[in-house]
Amino acid sequence: MDPNRILIIDYGSQFTQLIARRIREERVYCEIQPPTRSLEWIREWAPKGIVLSGGPSSVYGDDVPTADPGLLHMGIPVLGVCYGMQLIAHLEGGKVEGGRREYGRAQVTVNEPGGLFAGFAGGESTQVWMSHGDHVVQPPPGYRITASSADIPYAAFQARDRPVYGVQFHVEVAHTTRGADIISNFAFEICGCEPTWTAGSYIENELAKIRGQVGESHAICGLSGGVDSAVAASLVHRAIGERLICIFVDTGLLRQGERESVERTFRKHMGIRLEVVDASALFLERLAGVEDPERKRKIIGNTFIDVFEEAADRIGSDARFLVQGTLYPDVIESLSVKGPSATIKTHHNVGGLKEDMRFGLIEPLRELFKDEVRQVGRELGLPEEMVGRHPFPGPGLAIRVLGAVDRPELEILRQADAIYLDEIRAAGLYDDIWQAFAVLLPVRSVGVMGDERTYENVCALRAVTSRDGMTADWYPFPHDVLGRISTRIINEVTGINRVCYDISSKPPATIEWE
Ligand code: XMP
């Protein structure tokens, strides 16, 4: 266990995950936990510091999340952010008021450098991000004011006799220009943490945990070709070697060269025991004539589980564990202030789990964010082609051939998609784009090639920038790159005579077309 650890108590802010990311960027381990954790639990967890997040509640509301006042007297440094600061004020005898919302950039003046503001100049004005309805109108007795703004005299405070701090603005948001400095001051100067959280240290800890969990048994892992399952598999492989068996299902809905690339990476490069199950005939048979996108998704998900279970039974009947690429954002969701989520997530690598599953779960990435997964992958020696790749949806090309799916159309799409990605890489743009792919439309248009009239399908190209896939913007390609891609697709792919570029953002469109 890394003793350099900070506990973040989540009061429901949309920015709580960002606090965790910022602390981890300082190489300090942290976890997000709900406000219901007892003082005993916290003492046992032994954080070097505690952050109380923002949240949508008002401290005077009914039934709002709160904290045991003893939390502020445990001798562990506490930083309250926004609602967290208001909660400290409330618990310590100060006053909070609502009525004046403040949202957006603001300037605060640092009255007192040192502490959270170590390295700031006295009287320095700095840009911060405010997002609150309530604010502190009277600090608790024994607190002094360390920063103020034109609208809010008490923008930051600090207890005189204990390491308890509050800031009304959001230190975790990029618009707070020196937010990272404030977080770093809290973690290192105030809490006394060391920057020990690295991909290497994470791997070492996980290896020991996985070995302890699996013992002499076997584990299986469904590979999707994506980053998460690849990193999870290579971590478990490093822990238990040959006793990990990976299963890769060729659904017939994969991109060009995908199966070969997975085989090359895992079997040859990583030396992992890999079973490739060719179930393309079954998938395409079950999908025949189905046009509705959600029905297609269901059929694919169910077929995936059937095939995976059958393969697992056949090759690893003594396997007692299943490796999943669950990430920290999924874990946070089920632990948040809103309480355990009722929904069981079904989007993981095996396409959904059965309730009566006989496997124990190994989730070696459950404490990591996506960018950290990539760092761990690099540290484990996974090739960049695997670690840096764009996301690819579980239902694969089936949701990119619009309407009913069949083999010839999948093959046309595969060729167009490969040319598209090839040209993006050649132009050096792959890493600037969050996700790029081709879509085959069930629309035919007239063209002319040589002296011949053609009547063929339209191909749409999609490329987006995004942070997390929740919102997205279309990517502004240089026109010459688009021109080259279009010319090559039309010339080289029989079955496509027209190429369009999708310039819709999400929302209101989605990234995928189905
Ligand atoms: P949308 O189309 O919802 O896509 O804007 C957001 C991100 O999710 C991916 N996506 C899926 N991934 N199963 C998956 O595993 C699915 O059914 C699915 N649908 C969309 C999409 O590729 C994008 O990255």
CSV table of N, CA, C and O and ligand atoms in Angstrom, one decimal, residues 297 391 393-395 399-400 434-435 469 506 510-512, ligand 1:
chain,number,residue,atom,x,y,z
A,297,ARG,N,-27.2,-4.5,-32.1
A,297,ARG,CA,-26.4,-4.5,-30.9
A,297,ARG,C,-26.7,-5.7,-30.0
A,297,ARG,O,-25.8,-6.3,-29.5
A,391,PRO,N,-10.6,4.5,-30.0
A,391,PRO,CA,-11.6,3.5,-29.6
A,391,PRO,C,-12.3,2.8,-30.7
A,391,PRO,O,-12.4,3.4,-31.8
A,393,PRO,N,-15.9,0.4,-31.3
A,393,PRO,CA,-17.1,-0.1,-30.6
A,393,PRO,C,-17.2,-1.6,-30.6
A,393,PRO,O,-16.8,-2.2,-31.6
A,394,GLY,N,-17.8,-2.1,-29.5
A,394,GLY,CA,-18.0,-3.6,-29.4
A,394,GLY,C,-18.7,-4.2,-30.6
A,394,GLY,O,-18.3,-5.2,-31.2
A,395,PRO,N,-19.8,-3.5,-31.1
A,395,PRO,CA,-20.5,-4.1,-32.3
A,395,PRO,C,-19.7,-4.0,-33.6
A,395,PRO,O,-20.2,-4.5,-34.6
A,399,ILE,N,-22.3,-1.6,-37.0
A,399,ILE,CA,-23.0,-0.3,-36.8
A,399,ILE,C,-22.4,0.8,-37.8
A,399,ILE,O,-22.8,1.9,-37.7
A,400,ARG,N,-21.5,0.3,-38.7
A,400,ARG,CA,-21.0,1.3,-39.6
A,400,ARG,C,-21.4,0.9,-41.1
A,400,ARG,O,-21.1,1.6,-42.0
A,434,TRP,N,-9.5,11.9,-32.1
A,434,TRP,CA,-9.9,11.0,-31.0
A,434,TRP,C,-10.4,9.7,-31.6
A,434,TRP,O,-10.2,8.7,-31.1
A,435,GLN,N,-11.1,9.8,-32.7
A,435,GLN,CA,-11.6,8.6,-33.4
A,435,GLN,C,-11.9,8.9,-34.8
A,435,GLN,O,-12.5,10.0,-35.1
A,469,GLY,N,-15.6,11.1,-25.4
A,469,GLY,CA,-16.7,10.5,-26.2
A,469,GLY,C,-18.1,11.0,-25.8
A,469,GLY,O,-19.0,10.8,-26.6
A,506,LYS,N,-21.3,16.4,-31.8
A,506,LYS,CA,-22.1,15.7,-30.8
A,506,LYS,C,-22.2,16.5,-29.5
A,506,LYS,O,-21.1,16.8,-29.0
A,510,THR,N,-24.5,11.9,-32.9
A,510,THR,CA,-23.6,11.0,-32.1
A,510,THR,C,-22.4,10.8,-32.9
A,510,THR,O,-22.3,11.1,-34.1
A,511,ILE,N,-21.4,10.1,-32.3
A,511,ILE,CA,-20.2,9.9,-33.0
A,511,ILE,C,-20.4,8.8,-34.1
A,511,ILE,O,-20.2,9.0,-35.3
A,512,GLU,N,-21.0,7.7,-33.7
A,512,GLU,CA,-21.3,6.6,-34.6
A,512,GLU,C,-22.6,7.0,-35.3
A,512,GLU,O,-23.4,7.8,-34.8
B,1,XMP,P1,-21.8,7.6,-29.8
B,1,XMP,O1,-22.1,7.1,-31.1
B,1,XMP,O2,-22.7,7.2,-28.7
B,1,XMP,O3,-20.3,7.0,-29.4
B,1,XMP,O4,-21.6,9.1,-29.8
B,1,XMP,C1,-19.6,7.3,-28.3
B,1,XMP,C2,-18.4,6.4,-28.2
B,1,XMP,O5,-18.9,5.1,-27.9
B,1,XMP,C3,-18.6,4.1,-28.9
B,1,XMP,N1,-19.8,3.3,-29.0
B,1,XMP,C4,-19.9,2.0,-28.6
B,1,XMP,N2,-19.0,1.2,-27.9
B,1,XMP,N3,-20.5,-0.5,-27.9
B,1,XMP,C5,-19.3,0.0,-27.6
B,1,XMP,O6,-18.5,-0.8,-27.0
B,1,XMP,C6,-21.5,0.2,-28.5
B,1,XMP,O7,-22.6,-0.3,-28.7
B,1,XMP,C7,-21.1,1.5,-28.9
B,1,XMP,N4,-21.8,2.5,-29.5
B,1,XMP,C8,-20.9,3.6,-29.6
B,1,XMP,C9,-18.3,4.9,-30.1
B,1,XMP,O8,-17.4,4.3,-31.0
B,1,XMP,C10,-17.6,6.2,-29.5
B,1,XMP,O9,-16.3,5.9,-29.2
